[in-house]
Short mmCIF file of C-alpha atoms in Angstrom, two decimals:
data_model
loop_
_atom_site.label_atom_id
_atom_site.label_comp_id
_atom_site.label_asym_id
_atom_site.label_seq_id
_atom_site.Cartn_x
_atom_site.Cartn_y
_atom_site.Cartn_z
CA MET Q 186 -140.16 59.29 -92.31
CA ARG Q 187 -137.95 56.37 -93.66
CA ALA Q 188 -135.68 58.89 -95.51
CA GLN Q 189 -135.17 60.77 -92.30
CA ALA Q 190 -134.25 57.69 -90.38
CA ILE Q 191 -131.58 56.59 -92.86
CA SER Q 192 -130.06 60.08 -92.82
CA LEU Q 193 -129.85 60.05 -88.97
CA ALA Q 194 -128.12 56.64 -89.06
CA ALA Q 195 -125.64 57.94 -91.53
CA VAL Q 196 -124.78 60.83 -89.32
CA CYS Q 197 -124.46 58.52 -86.36
CA LEU Q 198 -122.09 56.33 -88.21
CA SER Q 199 -120.06 59.29 -89.35
CA SER Q 200 -119.88 60.65 -85.86
CA LEU Q 201 -118.86 57.26 -84.38
CA LEU Q 202 -116.00 56.94 -86.77
CA MET Q 203 -114.80 60.37 -85.72
CA SER Q 204 -115.27 60.54 -82.00
CA GLY Q 205 -117.64 57.87 -80.85
CA CYS Q 206 -121.37 57.84 -80.51
CA GLY Q 207 -123.14 58.28 -77.32
CA GLY Q 208 -125.77 55.80 -78.25
CA VAL Q 209 -122.96 53.12 -78.52
CA ASN Q 210 -120.46 53.67 -75.63
CA GLY Q 211 -122.71 55.18 -73.14
CA GLY Q 212 -121.54 58.76 -73.64
CA GLY Q 213 -117.76 58.46 -72.77
CA GLY Q 214 -114.44 58.09 -74.85
CA ASN Q 215 -112.32 54.78 -75.13
CA SER Q 216 -110.38 53.54 -71.87
CA PRO Q 217 -106.51 53.73 -71.86
CA ALA Q 218 -104.77 50.41 -72.69
CA MET Q 219 -102.79 48.43 -70.07
CA PRO Q 220 -99.14 48.16 -71.10
CA VAL Q 221 -97.65 44.64 -71.02
CA ILE Q 222 -94.80 44.27 -68.47
CA THR Q 223 -92.26 41.41 -69.04
CA TRP Q 224 -89.98 40.67 -66.06
CA THR Q 225 -88.32 37.27 -65.74
CA THR Q 226 -87.57 36.04 -62.27
CA PRO Q 227 -83.87 36.85 -61.66
CA ALA Q 228 -81.18 34.37 -60.80
CA ALA Q 229 -80.41 33.99 -57.10
CA ILE Q 230 -77.82 36.25 -55.71
CA THR Q 231 -75.62 36.19 -52.66
CA TYR Q 232 -76.05 38.51 -49.71
CA GLY Q 233 -74.01 41.63 -50.28
CA THR Q 234 -74.75 41.80 -53.95
CA VAL Q 235 -76.00 45.26 -54.93
CA LEU Q 236 -79.22 45.41 -56.91
CA GLY Q 237 -78.72 46.51 -60.35
CA ALA Q 238 -79.69 46.08 -63.98
CA THR Q 239 -79.20 42.36 -63.77
CA GLN Q 240 -82.09 42.02 -61.41
CA LEU Q 241 -84.06 45.23 -62.22
CA ASP Q 242 -84.50 44.47 -65.93
CA ALA Q 243 -88.29 44.60 -66.59
CA VAL Q 244 -89.43 45.68 -70.07
CA ALA Q 245 -92.79 47.06 -71.22
CA SER Q 246 -94.70 46.93 -74.45
CA VAL Q 247 -94.64 50.72 -74.75
CA SER Q 248 -92.16 53.33 -73.85
CA GLY Q 249 -92.12 54.78 -70.42
CA THR Q 250 -90.31 54.83 -67.06
CA PHE Q 251 -89.77 52.18 -64.36
CA ALA Q 252 -89.63 52.88 -60.65
CA TYR Q 253 -88.26 49.82 -58.72
CA THR Q 254 -88.78 48.95 -55.08
CA PRO Q 255 -86.22 48.29 -53.63
CA ALA Q 256 -84.31 50.71 -55.83
CA ALA Q 257 -81.04 49.98 -57.58
CA GLY Q 258 -78.06 50.09 -55.14
CA ALA Q 259 -79.93 48.34 -52.37
CA VAL Q 260 -78.56 45.37 -50.56
CA LEU Q 261 -81.22 42.91 -49.61
CA ALA Q 262 -81.23 40.57 -46.59
CA ALA Q 263 -80.87 36.84 -47.10
CA GLY Q 264 -83.97 35.01 -47.87
CA SER Q 265 -86.87 35.24 -50.38
CA GLN Q 266 -87.35 38.95 -51.28
CA ILE Q 267 -90.03 40.70 -53.36
CA LEU Q 268 -89.02 43.09 -56.04
CA SER Q 269 -91.72 45.39 -57.51
CA VAL Q 270 -91.79 47.94 -60.32
CA THR Q 271 -94.27 50.68 -61.24
CA PHE Q 272 -94.32 51.53 -64.87
CA THR Q 273 -95.62 54.93 -66.12
CA PRO Q 274 -96.08 55.04 -69.92
CA ALA Q 275 -94.91 57.95 -71.87
CA ASN Q 276 -98.34 58.13 -73.47
CA THR Q 277 -100.58 58.43 -70.44
CA THR Q 278 -103.62 59.31 -72.57
CA ASP Q 279 -103.85 56.03 -74.22
CA TYR Q 280 -101.95 53.81 -71.70
CA LYS Q 281 -102.45 53.29 -68.04
CA THR Q 282 -99.63 53.01 -65.45
CA ALA Q 283 -98.83 49.34 -64.67
CA SER Q 284 -96.92 47.27 -62.03
CA ALA Q 285 -95.35 43.86 -61.64
CA THR Q 286 -93.49 41.84 -59.03
CA VAL Q 287 -90.98 39.11 -59.00
CA THR Q 288 -89.39 36.99 -56.22
CA LEU Q 289 -85.58 37.15 -55.84
CA THR Q 290 -83.75 34.62 -53.72
CA VAL Q 291 -80.85 36.03 -51.76
CA ASN Q 292 -78.50 33.31 -50.43
CA GLN Q 293 -76.47 33.66 -47.36
CA ALA Q 294 -72.88 34.75 -47.94
CA VAL Q 295 -69.90 32.75 -46.85
CA PRO Q 296 -67.52 34.80 -44.74
CA VAL Q 297 -63.95 35.01 -45.92
CA ILE Q 298 -61.47 33.38 -43.59
CA THR Q 299 -57.91 34.53 -43.73
CA TRP Q 300 -55.44 32.28 -42.00
CA ALA Q 301 -51.79 32.11 -42.93
CA THR Q 302 -49.79 28.88 -42.41
CA PRO Q 303 -48.18 29.26 -38.98
CA ALA Q 304 -44.39 28.96 -38.57
CA ALA Q 305 -43.11 25.65 -37.36
CA ILE Q 306 -43.00 25.08 -33.63
CA THR Q 307 -41.09 22.77 -31.45
CA TYR Q 308 -42.83 19.93 -29.53
CA GLY Q 309 -43.90 21.20 -26.13
CA THR Q 310 -44.97 24.64 -27.47
CA VAL Q 311 -48.50 25.39 -26.16
CA LEU Q 312 -50.89 26.44 -28.98
CA GLY Q 313 -51.83 30.05 -28.66
CA ALA Q 314 -52.62 33.28 -30.45
CA THR Q 315 -49.44 33.03 -32.59
CA GLN Q 316 -50.76 29.91 -34.29
CA LEU Q 317 -54.53 30.39 -33.81
CA ASP Q 318 -54.79 33.75 -35.55
CA ALA Q 319 -57.48 33.43 -38.17
CA THR Q 320 -59.40 36.42 -39.13
CA ALA Q 321 -62.87 36.80 -40.83
CA SER Q 322 -64.44 39.32 -43.16
CA VAL Q 323 -67.34 39.90 -40.81
CA PRO Q 324 -67.64 39.91 -36.93
CA GLY Q 325 -68.17 36.52 -35.27
CA THR Q 326 -66.54 33.90 -33.12
CA PHE Q 327 -63.90 31.25 -33.71
CA VAL Q 328 -63.76 27.82 -32.30
CA TYR Q 329 -60.35 26.09 -32.88
CA THR Q 330 -59.52 22.35 -32.87
CA PRO Q 331 -57.19 21.68 -31.17
CA ALA Q 332 -57.97 24.40 -28.76
CA ALA Q 333 -55.56 26.94 -27.35
CA GLY Q 334 -53.49 25.46 -24.65
CA GLY Q 335 -53.04 22.13 -26.44
CA VAL Q 336 -49.68 20.44 -27.16
CA LEU Q 337 -49.40 18.69 -30.50
CA GLY Q 338 -47.41 15.57 -31.42
CA VAL Q 339 -44.38 15.74 -33.73
CA GLY Q 340 -45.02 15.96 -37.42
CA SER Q 341 -47.39 17.67 -39.80
CA GLN Q 342 -50.49 18.57 -37.86
CA THR Q 343 -53.85 19.99 -39.03
CA LEU Q 344 -55.44 22.97 -37.34
CA ALA Q 345 -59.04 23.62 -37.96
CA VAL Q 346 -61.40 26.48 -37.10
CA ALA Q 347 -65.13 26.81 -37.19
CA PHE Q 348 -66.44 30.36 -37.61
CA THR Q 349 -69.84 31.45 -36.54
CA PRO Q 350 -70.89 34.97 -37.79
CA ALA Q 351 -72.53 37.42 -35.52
CA ASP Q 352 -75.15 37.88 -38.29
CA THR Q 353 -76.40 34.44 -38.84
CA THR Q 354 -79.25 35.61 -41.03
CA ASP Q 355 -77.09 36.86 -43.88
CA TYR Q 356 -73.97 34.79 -43.30
CA THR Q 357 -73.32 31.06 -43.00
CA THR Q 358 -71.03 29.38 -40.64
CA THR Q 359 -67.72 28.32 -42.32
CA THR Q 360 -64.48 26.46 -41.54
CA ALA Q 361 -60.89 26.67 -42.49
CA LYS Q 362 -57.74 24.56 -42.01
CA VAL Q 363 -54.02 25.11 -42.02
CA THR Q 364 -51.05 22.82 -41.55
CA LEU Q 365 -48.72 23.33 -38.70
CA MET Q 366 -45.29 21.61 -38.60
CA VAL Q 367 -44.30 20.39 -35.05
CA ASN Q 368 -40.60 19.66 -34.83
CA THR Q 369 -38.97 17.33 -32.28
CA ALA Q 370 -37.73 19.21 -29.26
CA ALA Q 371 -33.96 19.39 -28.83
CA PRO Q 372 -32.44 17.20 -26.19
CA THR Q 373 -31.33 18.50 -22.82
CA ILE Q 374 -27.72 17.84 -21.69
CA THR Q 375 -27.43 17.50 -17.79
CA ALA Q 376 -24.10 17.19 -16.08
CA SER Q 377 -23.89 16.17 -12.46
CA SER Q 378 -21.16 15.21 -9.97
CA GLN Q 379 -23.61 12.76 -8.26
CA ASN Q 380 -23.44 8.97 -8.62
CA ASP Q 381 -19.85 8.85 -7.45
CA ALA Q 382 -18.21 11.24 -9.91
CA GLN Q 383 -15.28 13.11 -8.41
CA ASN Q 384 -12.25 15.33 -8.97
CA GLY Q 385 -13.95 17.38 -11.68
CA ALA Q 386 -15.51 14.56 -13.65
CA ALA Q 387 -19.26 14.75 -14.43
CA ILE Q 388 -21.99 12.17 -15.16
CA VAL Q 389 -23.79 13.28 -18.28
CA SER Q 390 -27.43 12.52 -18.86
CA LEU Q 391 -29.37 13.27 -22.06
CA SER Q 392 -33.16 13.67 -22.06
CA ASP Q 393 -35.85 14.87 -24.38
CA MET Q 394 -39.48 15.93 -23.67
CA THR Q 395 -40.75 14.52 -27.04
CA PRO Q 396 -42.60 11.18 -26.46
CA ASN Q 397 -40.87 8.20 -28.10
CA ALA Q 398 -37.95 10.29 -29.28
CA LEU Q 399 -34.59 8.59 -29.65
CA ILE Q 400 -31.49 10.55 -28.79
CA TYR Q 401 -28.27 10.13 -30.79
CA TYR Q 402 -25.03 11.66 -29.64
CA THR Q 403 -21.33 12.13 -30.40
CA VAL Q 404 -18.39 13.09 -28.27
CA ASP Q 405 -15.85 13.61 -31.00
CA GLY Q 406 -17.19 16.98 -32.25
CA THR Q 407 -19.07 15.57 -35.26
CA THR Q 408 -22.70 16.29 -35.82
CA PRO Q 409 -24.94 13.47 -34.61
CA THR Q 410 -27.29 11.69 -36.95
CA ALA Q 411 -29.47 8.60 -36.80
CA SER Q 412 -26.21 6.59 -37.61
CA SER Q 413 -24.59 7.92 -34.43
CA GLN Q 414 -24.63 6.18 -31.02
CA GLN Q 415 -28.05 6.01 -29.54
CA TYR Q 416 -28.21 7.27 -25.95
CA GLN Q 417 -28.90 4.46 -23.52
CA ALA Q 418 -27.55 5.57 -20.08
CA PRO Q 419 -25.66 8.33 -18.21
CA PHE Q 420 -22.08 8.40 -19.08
CA LEU Q 421 -18.86 9.61 -17.45
CA VAL Q 422 -17.07 12.62 -18.86
CA ALA Q 423 -13.58 13.03 -17.47
CA SER Q 424 -11.76 14.63 -20.51
CA ASN Q 425 -12.00 17.73 -22.54
CA LEU Q 426 -14.70 17.09 -25.23
CA ALA Q 427 -17.94 18.30 -26.79
CA VAL Q 428 -21.13 16.42 -26.31
CA LYS Q 429 -23.54 16.94 -29.14
CA ALA Q 430 -27.07 15.35 -29.29
CA THR Q 431 -30.09 15.33 -31.47
CA ALA Q 432 -33.49 13.78 -30.97
CA ILE Q 433 -35.61 12.01 -33.65
CA ALA Q 434 -39.21 11.36 -33.39
CA ALA Q 435 -41.63 10.30 -36.23
CA GLY Q 436 -38.77 10.79 -38.64
CA ASN Q 437 -38.26 14.36 -37.64
CA SER Q 438 -34.87 15.41 -36.33
CA SER Q 439 -34.47 18.11 -33.71
CA LEU Q 440 -31.86 20.93 -33.61
CA VAL Q 441 -28.50 19.85 -32.25
CA THR Q 442 -27.74 20.63 -28.60
CA SER Q 443 -24.09 21.03 -27.70
CA GLN Q 444 -22.09 21.33 -24.46
CA ILE Q 445 -18.45 21.71 -24.19
CA PHE Q 446 -16.70 20.09 -21.24
CA SER Q 447 -13.15 21.24 -20.21
CA PRO Q 448 -12.36 19.55 -16.86
CA ASN Q 449 -8.64 19.53 -17.58
CA ILE Q 450 -8.17 16.55 -15.33
CA PRO Q 451 -4.60 15.22 -15.06
CA SER Q 452 -3.77 11.65 -16.11
CA GLY Q 453 -4.17 9.05 -13.41
CA THR Q 454 -6.74 10.99 -11.46
CA LEU Q 455 -9.57 9.01 -9.75
CA VAL Q 456 -12.80 10.22 -11.44
CA TRP Q 457 -15.37 7.66 -10.32
CA SER Q 458 -15.71 4.93 -7.78
CA ASP Q 459 -18.04 2.76 -5.66
CA GLU Q 460 -16.18 1.98 -2.45
CA PHE Q 461 -19.09 -0.04 -1.02
CA THR Q 462 -19.20 1.83 2.18
CA ASN Q 463 -21.84 0.81 4.67
CA THR Q 464 -22.14 2.49 8.12
CA SER Q 465 -25.66 1.28 8.84
CA GLY Q 466 -24.65 -1.56 11.04
CA ALA Q 467 -26.42 -4.16 8.95
CA PRO Q 468 -26.13 -5.69 5.45
CA ALA Q 469 -27.24 -3.03 2.90
CA GLN Q 470 -28.42 -2.85 -0.57
CA PRO Q 471 -25.83 -2.08 -3.19
CA ASP Q 472 -26.25 1.62 -4.43
CA PRO Q 473 -29.47 1.55 -6.45
CA THR Q 474 -28.40 4.60 -8.34
CA VAL Q 475 -25.50 2.62 -9.68
CA TRP Q 476 -26.35 -1.07 -9.67
CA THR Q 477 -29.22 -3.07 -11.15
CA TYR Q 478 -29.47 -6.89 -11.74
CA ASP Q 479 -29.80 -9.61 -14.28
CA THR Q 480 -32.20 -12.20 -12.85
CA GLY Q 481 -33.52 -15.74 -13.47
CA ASN Q 482 -31.95 -19.04 -14.56
CA THR Q 483 -31.91 -18.80 -18.35
CA GLY Q 484 -28.44 -20.21 -18.47
CA PHE Q 485 -27.29 -16.83 -19.94
CA GLY Q 486 -25.88 -18.42 -23.06
CA ASN Q 487 -23.47 -20.59 -21.22
CA SER Q 488 -25.66 -23.37 -19.76
CA GLU Q 489 -25.14 -21.84 -16.27
CA LEU Q 490 -26.95 -23.43 -13.37
CA GLU Q 491 -27.54 -20.53 -11.04
CA ASN Q 492 -30.68 -18.55 -10.29
CA TYR Q 493 -29.65 -14.98 -10.25
CA CYS Q 494 -31.50 -12.96 -7.53
CA ALA Q 495 -32.01 -9.24 -7.25
CA TRP Q 496 -31.72 -7.42 -3.90
CA GLY Q 497 -34.88 -7.80 -2.03
CA SER Q 498 -36.18 -10.69 -4.15
CA SER Q 499 -38.17 -13.36 -2.35
CA THR Q 500 -39.20 -15.20 -5.49
CA SER Q 501 -38.19 -18.85 -4.83
CA PRO Q 502 -35.46 -19.88 -4.64
CA CYS Q 503 -34.36 -16.28 -3.78
CA SER Q 504 -34.57 -15.20 -0.18
CA THR Q 505 -34.46 -11.88 1.62
CA THR Q 506 -33.09 -13.53 4.76
CA SER Q 507 -30.06 -14.92 2.83
CA PRO Q 508 -29.56 -12.28 0.04
CA SER Q 509 -27.39 -13.15 -2.89
CA GLU Q 510 -25.77 -9.69 -2.79
CA TYR Q 511 -25.25 -7.05 -0.15
CA VAL Q 512 -22.79 -4.44 1.05
CA GLY Q 513 -21.43 -5.64 4.33
CA THR Q 514 -20.42 -3.55 7.30
CA ASP Q 515 -16.92 -4.73 6.45
CA GLY Q 516 -16.94 -2.36 3.38
CA TYR Q 517 -17.12 -5.11 0.83
CA LEU Q 518 -19.65 -6.02 -1.77
CA HIS Q 519 -20.57 -9.73 -1.19
CA ILE Q 520 -21.82 -11.91 -3.96
CA GLU Q 521 -23.03 -15.06 -2.37
CA ALA Q 522 -23.10 -18.48 -4.08
CA GLN Q 523 -25.69 -20.57 -2.21
CA GLN Q 524 -27.42 -24.05 -2.49
CA PRO Q 525 -30.79 -23.73 -0.84
CA SER Q 526 -31.68 -27.21 -1.88
CA PRO Q 527 -29.92 -30.08 -3.76
CA GLY Q 528 -29.29 -29.15 -7.34
CA VAL Q 529 -30.58 -25.53 -6.77
CA TYR Q 530 -28.21 -22.68 -6.81
CA THR Q 531 -28.53 -18.98 -6.23
CA SER Q 532 -26.11 -16.10 -6.94
CA ALA Q 533 -26.03 -12.57 -8.20
CA ARG Q 534 -25.16 -10.64 -11.33
CA LEU Q 535 -24.85 -6.91 -10.68
CA LYS Q 536 -24.67 -4.46 -13.56
CA THR Q 537 -24.58 -0.60 -14.17
CA GLN Q 538 -26.66 -1.02 -17.41
CA GLY Q 539 -28.92 2.02 -17.83
CA LEU Q 540 -27.46 3.78 -14.78
CA PHE Q 541 -23.81 4.39 -15.51
CA SER Q 542 -21.28 3.84 -18.22
CA PHE Q 543 -18.03 5.17 -19.44
CA GLN Q 544 -15.79 5.33 -22.57
CA TYR Q 545 -12.11 5.21 -22.19
CA GLY Q 546 -10.10 5.34 -18.88
CA ARG Q 547 -8.50 2.95 -16.52
CA LEU Q 548 -10.78 0.54 -14.59
CA GLU Q 549 -9.84 -1.30 -11.44
CA VAL Q 550 -11.80 -3.95 -9.57
CA ARG Q 551 -10.19 -5.13 -6.31
CA ALA Q 552 -11.66 -8.49 -5.51
CA LEU Q 553 -11.29 -11.81 -3.71
CA VAL Q 554 -12.92 -14.74 -5.58
CA PRO Q 555 -14.01 -18.12 -4.50
CA GLU Q 556 -12.07 -20.96 -6.14
CA ALA Q 557 -13.89 -24.35 -6.37
CA GLN Q 558 -15.30 -26.67 -8.93
CA GLY Q 559 -18.18 -25.02 -10.84
CA PHE Q 560 -17.48 -21.40 -9.77
CA TRP Q 561 -17.07 -18.77 -12.45
CA PRO Q 562 -16.45 -15.25 -11.08
CA ALA Q 563 -16.13 -12.30 -13.39
CA ALA Q 564 -15.81 -8.57 -13.66
CA TRP Q 565 -16.46 -7.43 -17.26
CA LEU Q 566 -18.03 -4.83 -19.54
CA LEU Q 567 -20.53 -4.72 -22.45
CA GLY Q 568 -21.48 -1.78 -24.79
CA ASN Q 569 -24.42 0.30 -24.09
CA ASN Q 570 -25.46 -0.42 -27.59
CA ILE Q 571 -26.17 -4.09 -26.97
CA ASN Q 572 -29.94 -3.46 -27.29
CA ASN Q 573 -29.43 -2.13 -30.77
CA VAL Q 574 -26.67 -4.32 -32.26
CA ASN Q 575 -26.80 -7.28 -29.86
CA TRP Q 576 -23.88 -9.27 -28.67
CA PRO Q 577 -21.06 -9.64 -29.68
CA ALA Q 578 -21.22 -6.61 -31.96
CA CYS Q 579 -21.49 -4.42 -28.84
CA GLY Q 580 -18.07 -5.64 -27.75
CA GLU Q 581 -17.13 -7.40 -24.44
CA GLN Q 582 -14.20 -6.69 -22.21
CA ASP Q 583 -13.35 -9.39 -19.65
CA VAL Q 584 -11.23 -7.98 -16.86
CA LEU Q 585 -11.55 -10.58 -14.22
CA GLU Q 586 -12.46 -14.17 -15.31
CA ARG Q 587 -11.52 -17.56 -14.16
CA VAL Q 588 -13.14 -20.93 -13.36
CA ASN Q 589 -12.99 -23.76 -10.92
CA ALA Q 590 -10.39 -24.56 -8.20
CA ALA Q 591 -6.98 -22.88 -7.76
CA LEU Q 592 -4.21 -24.11 -9.88
CA SER Q 593 -0.44 -23.77 -9.53
CA PRO Q 594 0.34 -21.40 -10.78
CA ASP Q 595 -3.07 -19.81 -10.35
CA TRP Q 596 -4.48 -17.65 -13.18
CA ASN Q 597 -6.84 -15.09 -14.55
CA GLU Q 598 -7.77 -14.48 -18.17
CA GLY Q 599 -8.19 -11.05 -19.81
CA SER Q 600 -9.98 -11.12 -23.10
CA VAL Q 601 -11.95 -9.17 -25.63
CA HIS Q 602 -14.83 -10.27 -27.80
CA GLY Q 603 -16.68 -8.87 -30.88
CA THR Q 604 -18.10 -9.84 -34.17
CA GLY Q 605 -15.89 -12.52 -35.56
CA PHE Q 606 -13.85 -13.21 -32.38
CA THR Q 607 -15.75 -15.05 -29.72
CA GLY Q 608 -15.30 -18.37 -27.94
CA GLY Q 609 -12.53 -20.42 -29.48
CA THR Q 610 -11.71 -17.58 -31.94
CA GLY Q 611 -11.72 -14.94 -29.21
CA LEU Q 612 -8.71 -12.97 -28.12
CA GLY Q 613 -7.75 -13.97 -24.52
CA THR Q 614 -4.50 -13.99 -22.53
CA GLN Q 615 -3.95 -15.93 -19.31
CA TYR Q 616 -2.09 -14.24 -16.44
CA ASN Q 617 -0.24 -16.42 -13.93
CA PHE Q 618 -0.06 -15.14 -10.45
CA PRO Q 619 3.36 -15.10 -8.82
CA SER Q 620 4.35 -18.23 -6.85
CA GLY Q 621 2.38 -18.46 -3.68
CA GLN Q 622 -0.45 -16.27 -4.76
CA THR Q 623 -3.92 -17.32 -5.85
CA ALA Q 624 -7.03 -15.46 -6.99
CA GLY Q 625 -8.81 -16.72 -3.80
CA GLY Q 626 -6.01 -16.48 -1.35
CA GLN Q 627 -5.74 -12.65 -1.29
CA PHE Q 628 -7.34 -9.69 -2.78
CA HIS Q 629 -6.05 -8.64 -6.17
CA THR Q 630 -6.58 -5.61 -8.33
CA TYR Q 631 -7.85 -6.43 -11.85
CA GLY Q 632 -7.27 -3.56 -14.23
CA MET Q 633 -8.13 -2.48 -17.74
CA ILE Q 634 -6.65 0.43 -19.64
CA TRP Q 635 -9.12 1.44 -22.44
CA SER Q 636 -7.79 3.90 -24.85
CA PRO Q 637 -8.70 4.77 -28.50
CA GLY Q 638 -7.51 1.78 -30.47
CA SER Q 639 -6.27 -0.26 -27.48
CA VAL Q 640 -7.53 -2.44 -24.67
CA GLN Q 641 -4.88 -3.49 -22.06
CA TYR Q 642 -5.18 -5.70 -18.93
CA TYR Q 643 -3.05 -5.73 -15.85
CA ILE Q 644 -3.03 -7.28 -12.37
CA ASP Q 645 -2.20 -5.38 -9.20
CA ALA Q 646 -0.44 -2.37 -10.84
CA PRO Q 647 -0.89 -0.41 -14.08
CA SER Q 648 2.76 -1.12 -14.93
CA ASN Q 649 2.10 -4.85 -14.81
CA VAL Q 650 0.26 -5.13 -18.24
CA TYR Q 651 0.03 -8.71 -19.43
CA ALA Q 652 -2.17 -8.30 -22.53
CA THR Q 653 -2.64 -5.63 -25.16
CA TYR Q 654 -5.23 -5.77 -27.90
CA THR Q 655 -5.60 -3.39 -30.85
CA PRO Q 656 -7.47 -3.58 -34.16
CA SER Q 657 -4.40 -5.11 -35.71
CA SER Q 658 -4.83 -8.00 -33.24
CA LEU Q 659 -7.79 -9.10 -35.40
CA ALA Q 660 -5.88 -9.56 -38.63
CA PRO Q 661 -4.65 -13.07 -37.88
CA LEU Q 662 -8.16 -14.18 -37.36
CA ASN Q 663 -8.97 -13.60 -41.02
CA ASP Q 664 -12.78 -14.08 -40.50
CA GLY Q 665 -14.27 -10.66 -40.93
CA ALA Q 666 -13.71 -9.65 -37.28
CA VAL Q 667 -14.76 -6.12 -36.47
CA TRP Q 668 -13.20 -4.04 -33.67
CA PRO Q 669 -16.12 -2.70 -31.56
CA PHE Q 670 -14.34 -0.57 -28.93
CA ASP Q 671 -14.09 2.70 -30.72
CA ALA Q 672 -17.58 2.97 -32.13
CA GLY Q 673 -18.51 5.82 -29.85
CA GLN Q 674 -20.49 3.93 -27.30
CA SER Q 675 -19.86 3.81 -23.55
CA ASN Q 676 -19.75 0.51 -21.78
CA PHE Q 677 -21.45 -0.64 -18.54
CA ILE Q 678 -19.86 -2.76 -15.73
CA ILE Q 679 -20.98 -6.29 -14.71
CA LEU Q 680 -19.89 -8.15 -11.52
CA ASN Q 681 -21.16 -11.71 -11.08
CA LEU Q 682 -20.53 -15.16 -9.74
CA ALA Q 683 -21.77 -17.85 -12.05
CA ILE Q 684 -22.28 -21.40 -10.97
CA GLY Q 685 -21.69 -24.18 -13.49
CA GLY Q 686 -21.82 -23.78 -17.20
CA SER Q 687 -20.09 -24.88 -20.34
CA TRP Q 688 -16.65 -23.66 -19.31
CA PRO Q 689 -16.40 -24.74 -15.58
CA GLY Q 690 -18.78 -27.61 -15.55
CA PRO Q 691 -21.08 -28.29 -12.67
CA PRO Q 692 -20.32 -28.07 -9.01
CA ASP Q 693 -19.38 -31.34 -7.18
CA SER Q 694 -19.03 -32.61 -3.77
CA SER Q 695 -15.91 -30.66 -3.14
CA THR Q 696 -17.68 -27.27 -3.96
CA PRO Q 697 -18.41 -25.45 -0.70
CA PHE Q 698 -21.67 -23.67 -0.23
CA PRO Q 699 -22.18 -20.82 0.69
CA SER Q 700 -19.05 -19.22 -0.87
CA GLU Q 701 -18.74 -15.62 -1.79
CA MET Q 702 -17.02 -13.18 -4.14
CA LEU Q 703 -15.85 -10.00 -2.30
CA VAL Q 704 -15.37 -6.74 -4.12
CA ASP Q 705 -13.48 -4.04 -2.21
CA TYR Q 706 -14.04 -1.34 -4.73
CA VAL Q 707 -14.58 -0.43 -8.38
CA ARG Q 708 -12.73 2.55 -9.61
CA ILE Q 709 -12.18 4.56 -12.78
CA TYR Q 710 -9.13 6.77 -13.43
CA THR Q 711 -8.28 9.04 -16.29
CA ASN Q 712 -5.74 7.61 -18.80
#
């Protein structure tokens, strides 16, 4: 019995080594092995990236084939996506099929914005599709800042756009910027026959729509720059010339605007005047399109005593019932010197500053002036550029000027002033009226002939020139004097009756109040 048992065990062992033994494995063969799948989580990708070997790169411990889901070539939506693989071993007898998964992060894509730098525009151009023309690589909407319809300031301006894709799952919003150059608008030249221009002459005004732009101009054919005359007021054009203008804002110069004037007006033609006509039947305001006023009692650099009053002023001591200036029904401009209370004086100083100016021509002022202690009547001109270069660099031309009571012979002084020749070093010439005439006894015509390189004064007739000044007149002064009357600026006219001051001294008991300066007309003729 023992021998038989050993033999059976030996048979069983032999059988187990060859094909297994039912007594050990329950009657079946060995189970197929599970292959080992190695698949590292892939790096995140951006939406639009096509699945490929970089992501689908699982490996197995035995040979076989992989079937991926999603398959290679797929494009996944943005977000956290599951990739799976089924592995079929080549040896399906000994190995099972196996599977694995990994998580792939798909980031949203940033749309590509294409926006070329727009061409420069001129101030005043409304933003529109020409400038706001960005495109995107995917459908969506654009929001521009500034929006269409806006008007940008001068200089380098930034345009921005925010893009929202239609597919907000797979694409992010994005922005873009470009720089737009906005140039200063070119000035506008306007010519008009209004404001008393006549016989073919024109009043020229320059304007520019660009905020804070300064306009520079020339009338001699040269190209204007920031060194040219700055426009301050409308000016008379009564000769053949070219007006050229440029505007500068924020350091940016506009294109040059030009206009040629060819009025071909003969010499000696009346081209502008204020005749002080009044048909209203009552004292009237001097033409407000021509005349404005200096006001106050600052002494005006000469220790003057008067309070200058504007038309319509009721600020004490000025009075609307006793105006200091008015156009009478007699056709004269009246400038009234009054003493409303002891030691208090009122008068007027009219000027065309900012409203009208001219360069070159023959000016006449026909006037009758009061002559008494402390009175200082004058008709004179200053350069429009006074706000930029100040006095006396702007130049001063005194056509009518005298002080105090009449003398025998009576007199008027014509003078010019500029840098290096003012006051005691100024250039002035006294004219003596013919015997029996005075400045206050009858109307006289006070004239100036202003030509390039020359300023001349006359009384009562252009042929009666009593003073001529030229740049060479400055040579004897030997003090750095500068001739200011050919710098390109136009000049404005001033009519006033000062009271007191460093030249005449104060009024006294002989001084009659009220007294008045009468102006029949102011006229300008061509040379």
